PDB file of C-alpha atoms in Angstrom:
ATOM      1  CA  MET P   5      12.867   0.271  -6.789  1.00 85.00           C
ATOM      2  CA  LEU P   6      15.864  -1.382  -5.463  1.00 87.00           C
ATOM      3  CA  GLU P   7      18.029   1.645  -4.910  1.00 86.00           C
ATOM      4  CA  SER P   8      15.211   4.106  -3.645  1.00 86.00           C
ATOM      5  CA  HIS P   9      16.426   6.403  -6.081  1.00 90.00           C
ATOM      6  CA  ASN P  10      14.324   9.818  -5.666  1.00 93.00           C
ATOM      7  CA  ASP P  11      15.263  11.281  -9.077  1.00 95.00           C
ATOM      8  CA  SER P  12      14.070   8.247 -10.606  1.00 94.00           C
ATOM      9  CA  ALA P  13      10.787   8.331  -9.104  1.00 96.00           C
ATOM     10  CA  VAL P  14      10.264  11.900 -10.355  1.00 97.00           C
ATOM     11  CA  ALA P  15      11.225  10.948 -13.846  1.00 97.00           C
ATOM     12  CA  ILE P  16       8.811   8.147 -13.950  1.00 96.00           C
ATOM     13  CA  ALA P  17       6.091  10.344 -12.351  1.00 97.00           C
ATOM     14  CA  GLU P  18       6.513  12.939 -15.170  1.00 98.00           C
ATOM     15  CA  HIS P  19       6.488  10.185 -17.735  1.00 98.00           C
ATOM     16  CA  VAL P  20       3.452   8.570 -16.518  1.00 97.00           C
ATOM     17  CA  GLY P  21       1.492  11.475 -15.224  1.00 97.00           C
ATOM     18  CA  GLY P  22       2.711  14.167 -17.337  1.00 97.00           C
ATOM     19  CA  SER P  23       3.868  16.024 -14.072  1.00 97.00           C
ATOM     20  CA  VAL P  24       4.665  15.257 -10.561  1.00 97.00           C
ATOM     21  CA  GLU P  25       1.318  16.868  -9.550  1.00 96.00           C
ATOM     22  CA  LYS P  26      -0.715  14.884 -11.854  1.00 98.00           C
ATOM     23  CA  PHE P  27       1.022  11.492 -11.075  1.00 98.00           C
ATOM     24  CA  ALA P  28       0.415  12.345  -7.077  1.00 97.00           C
ATOM     25  CA  ALA P  29      -3.245  12.711  -8.020  1.00 97.00           C
ATOM     26  CA  LEU P  30      -3.212   9.271  -9.671  1.00 98.00           C
ATOM     27  CA  MET P  31      -1.567   7.870  -6.419  1.00 98.00           C
ATOM     28  CA  ASN P  32      -4.226   9.270  -4.422  1.00 98.00           C
ATOM     29  CA  GLU P  33      -6.743   7.919  -6.474  1.00 98.00           C
ATOM     30  CA  LYS P  34      -5.429   4.498  -6.220  1.00 98.00           C
ATOM     31  CA  ALA P  35      -4.872   4.728  -2.637  1.00 98.00           C
ATOM     32  CA  ALA P  36      -8.495   5.502  -2.079  1.00 97.00           C
ATOM     33  CA  GLU P  37      -9.664   2.589  -4.358  1.00 97.00           C
ATOM     34  CA  ILE P  38      -7.834   0.186  -2.475  1.00 96.00           C
ATOM     35  CA  GLY P  39      -9.038   1.277   0.994  1.00 95.00           C
ATOM     36  CA  CYS P  40      -6.447   3.866   2.233  1.00 97.00           C
ATOM     37  CA  GLU P  41      -8.198   6.451   4.745  1.00 96.00           C
ATOM     38  CA  GLN P  42      -5.275   8.400   6.205  1.00 97.00           C
ATOM     39  CA  THR P  43      -3.057   8.906   3.073  1.00 97.00           C
ATOM     40  CA  TYR P  44      -2.395  11.978   1.166  1.00 98.00           C
ATOM     41  CA  PHE P  45       0.407  11.768  -1.573  1.00 97.00           C
ATOM     42  CA  ILE P  46       2.201  15.148  -2.932  1.00 97.00           C
ATOM     43  CA  THR P  47       5.610  13.539  -3.967  1.00 96.00           C
ATOM     44  CA  PRO P  48       6.459  10.217  -5.859  1.00 96.00           C
ATOM     45  CA  ASN P  49       9.220   9.446  -3.751  1.00 94.00           C
ATOM     46  CA  GLY P  50       8.011   9.910  -0.204  1.00 93.00           C
ATOM     47  CA  LEU P  51      10.085  12.858   0.693  1.00 93.00           C
ATOM     48  CA  ASP P  52       8.279  15.298   3.035  1.00 92.00           C
ATOM     49  CA  ASP P  53       6.109  18.217   1.534  1.00 94.00           C
ATOM     50  CA  SER P  54       2.843  20.040   1.843  1.00 94.00           C
ATOM     51  CA  ASP P  55       0.666  21.804  -0.407  1.00 94.00           C
ATOM     52  CA  SER P  56      -2.501  24.189   0.155  1.00 93.00           C
ATOM     53  CA  ILE P  57      -4.561  20.877   1.073  1.00 93.00           C
ATOM     54  CA  ASN P  58      -2.483  18.769   3.443  1.00 95.00           C
ATOM     55  CA  SER P  59       1.114  17.576   4.227  1.00 95.00           C
ATOM     56  CA  HIS P  60       2.411  14.334   2.622  1.00 95.00           C
ATOM     57  CA  GLY P  61       1.809  11.380   4.724  1.00 95.00           C
ATOM     58  CA  THR P  62       0.352   8.117   5.379  1.00 96.00           C
ATOM     59  CA  SER P  63      -0.497   5.749   8.416  1.00 97.00           C
ATOM     60  CA  ALA P  64       0.824   2.145   9.220  1.00 97.00           C
ATOM     61  CA  ILE P  65      -2.577   0.507   8.496  1.00 96.00           C
ATOM     62  CA  ASP P  66      -2.615   2.403   5.203  1.00 98.00           C
ATOM     63  CA  LEU P  67       0.996   1.164   4.210  1.00 98.00           C
ATOM     64  CA  ALA P  68      -0.064  -2.249   5.171  1.00 97.00           C
ATOM     65  CA  ARG P  69      -2.910  -2.073   2.833  1.00 97.00           C
ATOM     66  CA  ILE P  70      -0.730  -0.964  -0.168  1.00 98.00           C
ATOM     67  CA  MET P  71       1.601  -3.564   0.450  1.00 98.00           C
ATOM     68  CA  SER P  72      -1.023  -6.440   0.689  1.00 97.00           C
ATOM     69  CA  TYR P  73      -2.538  -5.078  -2.566  1.00 98.00           C
ATOM     70  CA  CYS P  74       0.747  -5.140  -4.181  1.00 97.00           C
ATOM     71  CA  ILE P  75       1.629  -8.627  -3.359  1.00 97.00           C
ATOM     72  CA  LEU P  76      -1.883 -10.412  -3.524  1.00 96.00           C
ATOM     73  CA  ARG P  77      -4.406  -8.609  -5.548  1.00 96.00           C
ATOM     74  CA  SER P  78      -2.637  -6.164  -7.956  1.00 97.00           C
ATOM     75  CA  PRO P  79      -2.594  -7.314 -11.588  1.00 97.00           C
ATOM     76  CA  LYS P  80       1.191  -6.758 -11.566  1.00 97.00           C
ATOM     77  CA  ALA P  81       1.513  -8.702  -8.309  1.00 97.00           C
ATOM     78  CA  GLU P  82       3.870 -11.401  -9.905  1.00 97.00           C
ATOM     79  CA  GLU P  83       6.185  -8.671 -11.450  1.00 97.00           C
ATOM     80  CA  PHE P  84       6.158  -6.701  -8.169  1.00 97.00           C
ATOM     81  CA  LEU P  85       7.272  -9.641  -6.207  1.00 97.00           C
ATOM     82  CA  LYS P  86      10.231 -10.653  -8.934  1.00 96.00           C
ATOM     83  CA  ILE P  87      11.374  -7.055  -8.701  1.00 95.00           C
ATOM     84  CA  THR P  88      11.419  -6.579  -4.870  1.00 96.00           C
ATOM     85  CA  GLN P  89      13.142 -10.055  -4.496  1.00 96.00           C
ATOM     86  CA  THR P  90      15.948  -9.380  -6.821  1.00 96.00           C
ATOM     87  CA  GLN P  91      19.176  -9.071  -4.867  1.00 94.00           C
ATOM     88  CA  SER P  92      21.113  -7.117  -7.424  1.00 95.00           C
ATOM     89  CA  TYR P  93      20.604  -5.824 -10.972  1.00 95.00           C
ATOM     90  CA  THR P  94      23.210  -4.715 -13.588  1.00 96.00           C
ATOM     91  CA  PHE P  95      22.419  -2.752 -16.702  1.00 94.00           C
ATOM     92  CA  GLN P  96      24.232  -0.568 -19.313  1.00 95.00           C
ATOM     93  CA  ASP P  97      23.548   2.598 -20.878  1.00 95.00           C
ATOM     94  CA  LEU P  98      22.321   3.039 -24.362  1.00 94.00           C
ATOM     95  CA  SER P  99      25.689   3.109 -25.740  1.00 94.00           C
ATOM     96  CA  GLY P 100      26.771  -0.168 -23.863  1.00 93.00           C
ATOM     97  CA  LYS P 101      29.927   1.503 -22.585  1.00 94.00           C
ATOM     98  CA  ARG P 102      28.931   2.106 -18.871  1.00 96.00           C
ATOM     99  CA  SER P 103      27.558  -0.415 -16.579  1.00 96.00           C
ATOM    100  CA  PHE P 104      25.533   0.336 -13.503  1.00 93.00           C
ATOM    101  CA  SER P 105      24.638  -1.878 -10.451  1.00 94.00           C
ATOM    102  CA  CYS P 106      21.834  -1.982  -7.973  1.00 93.00           C
ATOM    103  CA  GLN P 107      21.573  -3.497  -4.564  1.00 93.00           C
ATOM    104  CA  ASN P 108      18.434  -4.401  -2.955  1.00 93.00           C
ATOM    105  CA  HIS P 109      18.180  -2.714   0.390  1.00 90.00           C
ATOM    106  CA  ASN P 110      15.635  -4.909   1.882  1.00 94.00           C
ATOM    107  CA  ALA P 111      18.258  -6.949   4.214  1.00 94.00           C
ATOM    108  CA  PHE P 112      15.013  -8.700   5.753  1.00 96.00           C
ATOM    109  CA  LEU P 113      14.873 -10.919   2.565  1.00 95.00           C
ATOM    110  CA  GLN P 114      17.650 -12.861   4.084  1.00 94.00           C
ATOM    111  CA  MET P 115      16.672 -12.787   7.782  1.00 96.00           C
ATOM    112  CA  MET P 116      13.431 -14.911   8.012  1.00 96.00           C
ATOM    113  CA  ASP P 117      11.966 -17.955   6.000  1.00 95.00           C
ATOM    114  CA  GLY P 118       9.098 -16.950   3.918  1.00 96.00           C
ATOM    115  CA  ALA P 119      10.084 -13.351   3.367  1.00 97.00           C
ATOM    116  CA  LEU P 120       8.213 -12.182   0.433  1.00 97.00           C
ATOM    117  CA  SER P 121       8.881  -8.518   0.048  1.00 97.00           C
ATOM    118  CA  GLY P 122       9.625  -5.145   1.650  1.00 96.00           C
ATOM    119  CA  LYS P 123      10.457  -1.510   1.344  1.00 95.00           C
ATOM    120  CA  THR P 124      12.800   0.599   3.505  1.00 94.00           C
ATOM    121  CA  GLY P 125      12.390   4.290   3.851  1.00 93.00           C
ATOM    122  CA  PHE P 126      13.741   7.287   5.965  1.00 93.00           C
ATOM    123  CA  THR P 127      12.922  11.003   6.156  1.00 92.00           C
ATOM    124  CA  ALA P 128      13.800  13.183   8.955  1.00 91.00           C
ATOM    125  CA  ASP P 129      10.282  13.623  10.198  1.00 90.00           C
ATOM    126  CA  ALA P 130       9.506   9.822   9.663  1.00 93.00           C
ATOM    127  CA  GLY P 131      12.483   8.190  10.902  1.00 95.00           C
ATOM    128  CA  TYR P 132      13.505   4.775   9.676  1.00 96.00           C
ATOM    129  CA  CYS P 133      10.479   2.973   8.137  1.00 96.00           C
ATOM    130  CA  TYR P 134       9.971  -0.378   6.813  1.00 97.00           C
ATOM    131  CA  VAL P 135       7.105  -2.369   5.264  1.00 97.00           C
ATOM    132  CA  GLY P 136       7.475  -5.976   4.699  1.00 97.00           C
ATOM    133  CA  ALA P 137       5.473  -9.160   4.032  1.00 98.00           C
ATOM    134  CA  VAL P 138       6.184 -12.983   5.070  1.00 98.00           C
ATOM    135  CA  GLU P 139       4.202 -16.154   3.843  1.00 96.00           C
ATOM    136  CA  ARG P 140       4.391 -19.154   6.273  1.00 94.00           C
ATOM    137  CA  ASP P 141       2.283 -22.115   6.227  1.00 90.00           C
ATOM    138  CA  GLY P 142      -0.323 -20.526   3.621  1.00 90.00           C
ATOM    139  CA  CYS P 143      -0.682 -17.398   5.844  1.00 93.00           C
ATOM    140  CA  THR P 144       0.514 -14.113   4.624  1.00 95.00           C
ATOM    141  CA  PHE P 145       1.692 -11.284   7.303  1.00 97.00           C
ATOM    142  CA  VAL P 146       2.250  -7.614   6.564  1.00 97.00           C
ATOM    143  CA  VAL P 147       4.074  -5.544   9.172  1.00 97.00           C
ATOM    144  CA  ALA P 148       4.574  -1.608   8.823  1.00 98.00           C
ATOM    145  CA  LEU P 149       6.894   0.174  10.966  1.00 97.00           C
ATOM    146  CA  LEU P 150       6.951   4.206  11.188  1.00 96.00           C
ATOM    147  CA  GLY P 151       9.423   6.098  13.289  1.00 95.00           C
ATOM    148  CA  CYS P 152      11.332   2.688  14.137  1.00 96.00           C
ATOM    149  CA  GLY P 153      14.554   4.672  15.377  1.00 94.00           C
ATOM    150  CA  TRP P 154      16.550   7.721  13.803  1.00 94.00           C
ATOM    151  CA  PRO P 155      20.216   7.737  13.285  1.00 94.00           C
ATOM    152  CA  ASN P 156      22.257   5.774  14.566  1.00 90.00           C
ATOM    153  CA  ASN P 157      19.535   3.126  14.984  1.00 93.00           C
ATOM    154  CA  LYS P 158      19.077   1.829  11.594  1.00 92.00           C
ATOM    155  CA  THR P 159      18.804  -1.755  12.578  1.00 93.00           C
ATOM    156  CA  TYR P 160      15.751  -1.268  14.968  1.00 95.00           C
ATOM    157  CA  LYS P 161      13.295  -2.014  12.242  1.00 96.00           C
ATOM    158  CA  TRP P 162      14.944  -5.651  11.486  1.00 96.00           C
ATOM    159  CA  LYS P 163      14.499  -6.792  15.327  1.00 96.00           C
ATOM    160  CA  ASP P 164      10.867  -5.462  15.580  1.00 96.00           C
ATOM    161  CA  CYS P 165       9.824  -7.107  12.339  1.00 96.00           C
ATOM    162  CA  LYS P 166      11.255 -10.419  13.533  1.00 96.00           C
ATOM    163  CA  LYS P 167       9.445  -9.831  16.933  1.00 97.00           C
ATOM    164  CA  LEU P 168       6.252  -8.995  15.088  1.00 97.00           C
ATOM    165  CA  PHE P 169       6.188 -11.554  12.351  1.00 97.00           C
ATOM    166  CA  SER P 170       7.072 -14.404  14.849  1.00 97.00           C
ATOM    167  CA  TYR P 171       3.914 -13.097  17.089  1.00 96.00           C
ATOM    168  CA  GLY P 172       1.620 -13.430  14.103  1.00 95.00           C
ATOM    169  CA  ILE P 173       3.010 -16.669  12.916  1.00 95.00           C
ATOM    170  CA  GLU P 174       2.592 -18.348  16.249  1.00 95.00           C
ATOM    171  CA  ASN P 175      -0.880 -16.878  17.253  1.00 95.00           C
ATOM    172  CA  TYR P 176      -2.955 -16.308  14.176  1.00 94.00           C
ATOM    173  CA  GLU P 177      -4.581 -18.805  11.774  1.00 93.00           C
ATOM    174  CA  TYR P 178      -7.052 -18.586   8.917  1.00 92.00           C
ATOM    175  CA  ARG P 179     -10.652 -19.198   9.869  1.00 92.00           C
ATOM    176  CA  THR P 180     -13.667 -19.330   7.409  1.00 93.00           C
ATOM    177  CA  TYR P 181     -16.976 -17.980   8.676  1.00 93.00           C
ATOM    178  CA  ALA P 182     -19.870 -19.226   6.548  1.00 91.00           C
ATOM    179  CA  GLN P 183     -23.495 -19.708   7.461  1.00 88.00           C
ATOM    180  CA  PRO P 184     -26.643 -20.207   5.482  1.00 92.00           C
ATOM    181  CA  LEU P 185     -27.797 -16.700   4.014  1.00 94.00           C
ATOM    182  CA  GLY P 186     -30.538 -15.187   5.986  1.00 95.00           C
ATOM    183  CA  CYS P 187     -34.169 -15.086   4.670  1.00 96.00           C
ATOM    184  CA  TRP P 188     -37.237 -13.583   6.365  1.00 97.00           C
ATOM    185  CA  GLU P 189     -41.068 -13.776   5.409  1.00 96.00           C
ATOM    186  CA  TYR P 190     -43.473 -11.005   6.025  1.00 96.00           C
ATOM    187  CA  ALA P 191     -47.140 -10.972   5.642  1.00 95.00           C
ATOM    188  CA  ILE P 192     -48.080  -7.846   3.968  1.00 95.00           C
ATOM    189  CA  THR P 193     -50.983  -5.780   4.709  1.00 92.00           C
ATOM    190  CA  GLY P 194     -53.133  -4.322   1.873  1.00 90.00           C
ATOM    191  CA  GLY P 195     -51.688  -6.307  -0.689  1.00 90.00           C
ATOM    192  CA  ALA P 196     -53.014  -8.693  -3.478  1.00 87.00           C
ATOM    193  CA  ALA P 197     -52.230 -12.342  -3.157  1.00 86.00           C
ATOM    194  CA  ALA P 198     -50.735 -14.070  -6.234  1.00 81.00           C
ATOM    195  CA  SER P 199     -53.430 -16.538  -6.247  1.00 80.00           C
ATOM    196  CA  GLY P 200     -55.901 -13.758  -6.866  1.00 76.00           C
ATOM    197  CA  ASP P 201     -57.852 -14.556  -3.474  1.00 79.00           C
ATOM    198  CA  PRO P 202     -58.982 -11.209  -2.121  1.00 77.00           C
ATOM    199  CA  TYR P 203     -58.983 -12.699   1.319  1.00 81.00           C
ATOM    200  CA  GLU P 204     -55.507 -14.201   1.287  1.00 88.00           C
ATOM    201  CA  LEU P 205     -52.645 -12.363   2.967  1.00 91.00           C
ATOM    202  CA  PRO P 206     -49.950 -12.219   0.633  1.00 94.00           C
ATOM    203  CA  VAL P 207     -46.215 -12.946   1.853  1.00 96.00           C
ATOM    204  CA  VAL P 208     -43.048 -11.409   0.746  1.00 97.00           C
ATOM    205  CA  ARG P 209     -39.755 -13.354   1.093  1.00 97.00           C
ATOM    206  CA  LEU P 210     -36.713 -11.232   2.053  1.00 97.00           C
ATOM    207  CA  GLU P 211     -33.064 -12.768   1.177  1.00 98.00           C
ATOM    208  CA  GLU P 212     -29.799 -11.682   2.162  1.00 97.00           C
ATOM    209  CA  GLU P 213     -27.644 -11.159  -1.096  1.00 97.00           C
ATOM    210  CA  ASN P 214     -25.368 -14.094  -2.097  1.00 95.00           C
ATOM    211  CA  HIS P 215     -21.647 -13.380  -0.901  1.00 94.00           C
ATOM    212  CA  GLU P 216     -18.519 -15.445  -0.397  1.00 92.00           C
ATOM    213  CA  PRO P 217     -17.605 -16.986   2.971  1.00 93.00           C
ATOM    214  CA  ILE P 218     -15.464 -14.492   5.022  1.00 92.00           C
ATOM    215  CA  ARG P 219     -12.018 -16.014   5.577  1.00 91.00           C
ATOM    216  CA  LEU P 220      -9.577 -14.206   7.866  1.00 91.00           C
ATOM    217  CA  LEU P 221      -6.471 -14.448   9.883  1.00 91.00           C
ATOM    218  CA  LEU P 222      -7.613 -14.496  13.236  1.00 94.00           C
ATOM    219  CA  ARG P 223      -6.325 -15.153  16.955  1.00 94.00           C
ATOM    220  CA  ALA P 224      -7.905 -17.672  19.223  1.00 92.00           C
ATOM    221  CA  ASP P 225      -9.848 -15.024  21.169  1.00 94.00           C
ATOM    222  CA  GLU P 226     -11.081 -13.267  18.150  1.00 96.00           C
ATOM    223  CA  GLN P 227     -14.264 -14.150  16.251  1.00 94.00           C
ATOM    224  CA  ILE P 228     -16.551 -12.865  13.669  1.00 95.00           C
ATOM    225  CA  GLU P 229     -20.161 -11.878  14.541  1.00 94.00           C
ATOM    226  CA  CYS P 230     -23.308 -10.820  12.425  1.00 94.00           C
ATOM    227  CA  GLU P 231     -26.214  -8.873  13.003  1.00 95.00           C
ATOM    228  CA  GLU P 232     -29.471  -8.455  11.214  1.00 96.00           C
ATOM    229  CA  HIS P 233     -30.613  -4.786  10.513  1.00 97.00           C
ATOM    230  CA  LEU P 234     -34.181  -4.902   9.036  1.00 97.00           C
ATOM    231  CA  ASN P 235     -36.071  -1.665   8.228  1.00 96.00           C
ATOM    232  CA  PHE P 236     -38.705  -3.158   5.978  1.00 96.00           C
ATOM    233  CA  ARG P 237     -42.236  -1.880   6.148  1.00 94.00           C
ATOM    234  CA  ALA P 238     -44.739  -4.910   5.458  1.00 95.00           C
ATOM    235  CA  GLU P 239     -47.154  -2.759   3.618  1.00 94.00           C
ATOM    236  CA  ALA P 240     -48.162  -2.848  -0.059  1.00 94.00           C
ATOM    237  CA  PRO P 241     -46.811  -2.247  -2.624  1.00 94.00           C
ATOM    238  CA  VAL P 242     -43.672  -4.224  -2.558  1.00 96.00           C
ATOM    239  CA  THR P 243     -41.360  -4.313  -5.840  1.00 97.00           C
ATOM    240  CA  LEU P 244     -39.146  -7.101  -6.467  1.00 97.00           C
ATOM    241  CA  GLY P 245     -35.627  -6.427  -5.316  1.00 97.00           C
ATOM    242  CA  GLN P 246     -36.769  -3.791  -2.771  1.00 97.00           C
ATOM    243  CA  GLU P 247     -34.306  -3.137  -0.058  1.00 97.00           C
ATOM    244  CA  GLY P 248     -35.380  -4.271   3.282  1.00 97.00           C
ATOM    245  CA  GLY P 249     -32.031  -3.792   5.355  1.00 97.00           C
ATOM    246  CA  GLU P 250     -28.582  -5.307   5.685  1.00 97.00           C
ATOM    247  CA  VAL P 251     -26.580  -8.009   7.573  1.00 97.00           C
ATOM    248  CA  ARG P 252     -23.468  -6.661   9.172  1.00 97.00           C
ATOM    249  CA  TYR P 253     -20.394  -8.785  10.010  1.00 96.00           C
ATOM    250  CA  TYR P 254     -18.049  -7.544  12.305  1.00 96.00           C
ATOM    251  CA  LEU P 255     -14.625  -8.692  13.634  1.00 96.00           C
ATOM    252  CA  LYS P 256     -14.960  -8.907  17.533  1.00 96.00           C
ATOM    253  CA  LYS P 257     -11.528  -8.592  19.352  1.00 92.00           C
ATOM    254  CA  ALA P 258     -10.461  -9.683  22.552  1.00 90.00           C
ATOM    255  CA  ASP P 259     -10.914  -6.411  24.312  1.00 93.00           C
ATOM    256  CA  GLY P 260     -14.587  -6.235  23.221  1.00 93.00           C
ATOM    257  CA  SER P 261     -14.260  -3.805  20.402  1.00 95.00           C
ATOM    258  CA  ARG P 262     -15.625  -4.384  16.938  1.00 96.00           C
ATOM    259  CA  GLN P 263     -14.458  -3.812  13.420  1.00 93.00           C
ATOM    260  CA  LEU P 264     -17.006  -3.709  10.453  1.00 95.00           C
ATOM    261  CA  LEU P 265     -15.941  -6.052   7.978  1.00 93.00           C
ATOM    262  CA  TYR P 266     -18.708  -6.421   5.387  1.00 92.00           C
ATOM    263  CA  CYS P 267     -22.419  -5.414   4.756  1.00 96.00           C
ATOM    264  CA  ALA P 268     -24.633  -7.749   2.659  1.00 97.00           C
ATOM    265  CA  GLY P 269     -28.041  -6.061   1.515  1.00 97.00           C
ATOM    266  CA  ILE P 270     -31.370  -7.729   2.238  1.00 98.00           C
ATOM    267  CA  TYR P 271     -33.886  -7.336  -0.830  1.00 98.00           C
ATOM    268  CA  ALA P 272     -37.414  -8.630  -1.515  1.00 97.00           C
ATOM    269  CA  SER P 273     -37.211 -11.745  -3.830  1.00 97.00           C
ATOM    270  CA  ASN P 274     -40.941 -11.144  -4.840  1.00 96.00           C
ATOM    271  CA  GLY P 275     -43.450  -8.247  -5.197  1.00 95.00           C
ATOM    272  CA  VAL P 276     -46.828  -7.744  -3.998  1.00 94.00           C
ATOM    273  CA  GLU P 277     -49.417  -5.473  -5.729  1.00 89.00           C
ATOM    274  CA  ALA P 278     -51.316  -2.964  -3.616  1.00 88.00           C
ATOM    275  CA  LYS P 279     -55.327  -3.393  -3.231  1.00 83.00           C
ATOM    276  CA  ASN P 280     -56.369  -0.277  -4.757  1.00 75.00           C
ATOM    277  CA  MET P 281     -59.222   0.701  -6.896  1.00 71.00           C
ATOM    278  CA  THR P 282     -57.426  -0.598 -10.054  1.00 72.00           C
ATOM    279  CA  TYR P 283     -57.119  -3.834  -8.357  1.00 70.00           C
ATOM    280  CA  TYR P 284     -60.847  -4.034  -6.817  1.00 66.00           C
ATOM    281  CA  THR P 285     -62.048  -2.872 -10.451  1.00 71.00           C
ATOM    282  CA  ARG P 286     -59.980  -5.852 -12.256  1.00 70.00           C
ATOM    283  CA  PHE P 287     -61.093  -8.216  -9.525  1.00 68.00           C
ATOM    284  CA  LEU P 288     -64.959  -7.478 -10.195  1.00 68.00           C
ATOM    285  CA  LEU P 289     -64.592  -7.816 -13.987  1.00 72.00           C
ATOM    286  CA  GLU P 290     -62.691 -11.010 -13.977  1.00 72.00           C
ATOM    287  CA  SER P 291     -65.200 -12.211 -11.243  1.00 70.00           C
ATOM    288  CA  PHE P 292     -68.220 -11.643 -13.292  1.00 73.00           C
ATOM    289  CA  PHE P 293     -67.253 -11.746 -16.855  1.00 68.00           C
ATOM    290  CA  VAL P 294     -64.420 -14.242 -17.200  1.00 58.00           C
TER     291      VAL P 294
END
């Protein structure tokens, strides 16, 4: 990991997956699991390749998702940070006669306070690339750069990272969006009231599913909005837990565009029986014989 050693990546892939192809399938499965939408892995080391399906490739936003997962949510996050923050590492062969030293290629670790992790990369098609993370004042920022210069412009990425991280630190802060969970009541036509009164109109209460408040790094001119989308038909029968729509939470940006963040389901918290022949028969029997 420190030396970006391509042959070692292949050896690990064959050991873990049984073959490069099977390991790439595991990589693609994990990428999809953490939300990558524009990523297709063929090689375990990032070198250019293609198969009958697509070419090996990804996007800046997917690389940022991967880095974010590695440093914040992965079960191995602590170990990942320890390795990627190591400046140098020396080890010996099995005989103990030869020593090897590896140097961390991520020079940005020494360029900015709060630098957490990062990975350099280069191919002839992609140019110089870098994905890095910085933590400052409790906020974590991730930058992904692709095509950031070609030889002999190896240092462009460090300057661009500084500008982007500085912009994020100066303009973004965590904000939490929390409001009471939505609830709605509907009078149900053709339904039987729980009281047993045939003339009473039963009511169903719809409730938004419980979920955590949304906490995001936002700029001053960005905000979170929510919209209710109800598709509930107020007709019996209604079953407990029946879906009645959803609440959609959006990130509204300064240019007016919106990004969907989260959907919360809306469900019936009680059921209502339909007034059918079985209901009226039971009502008559209970009225006259009970």
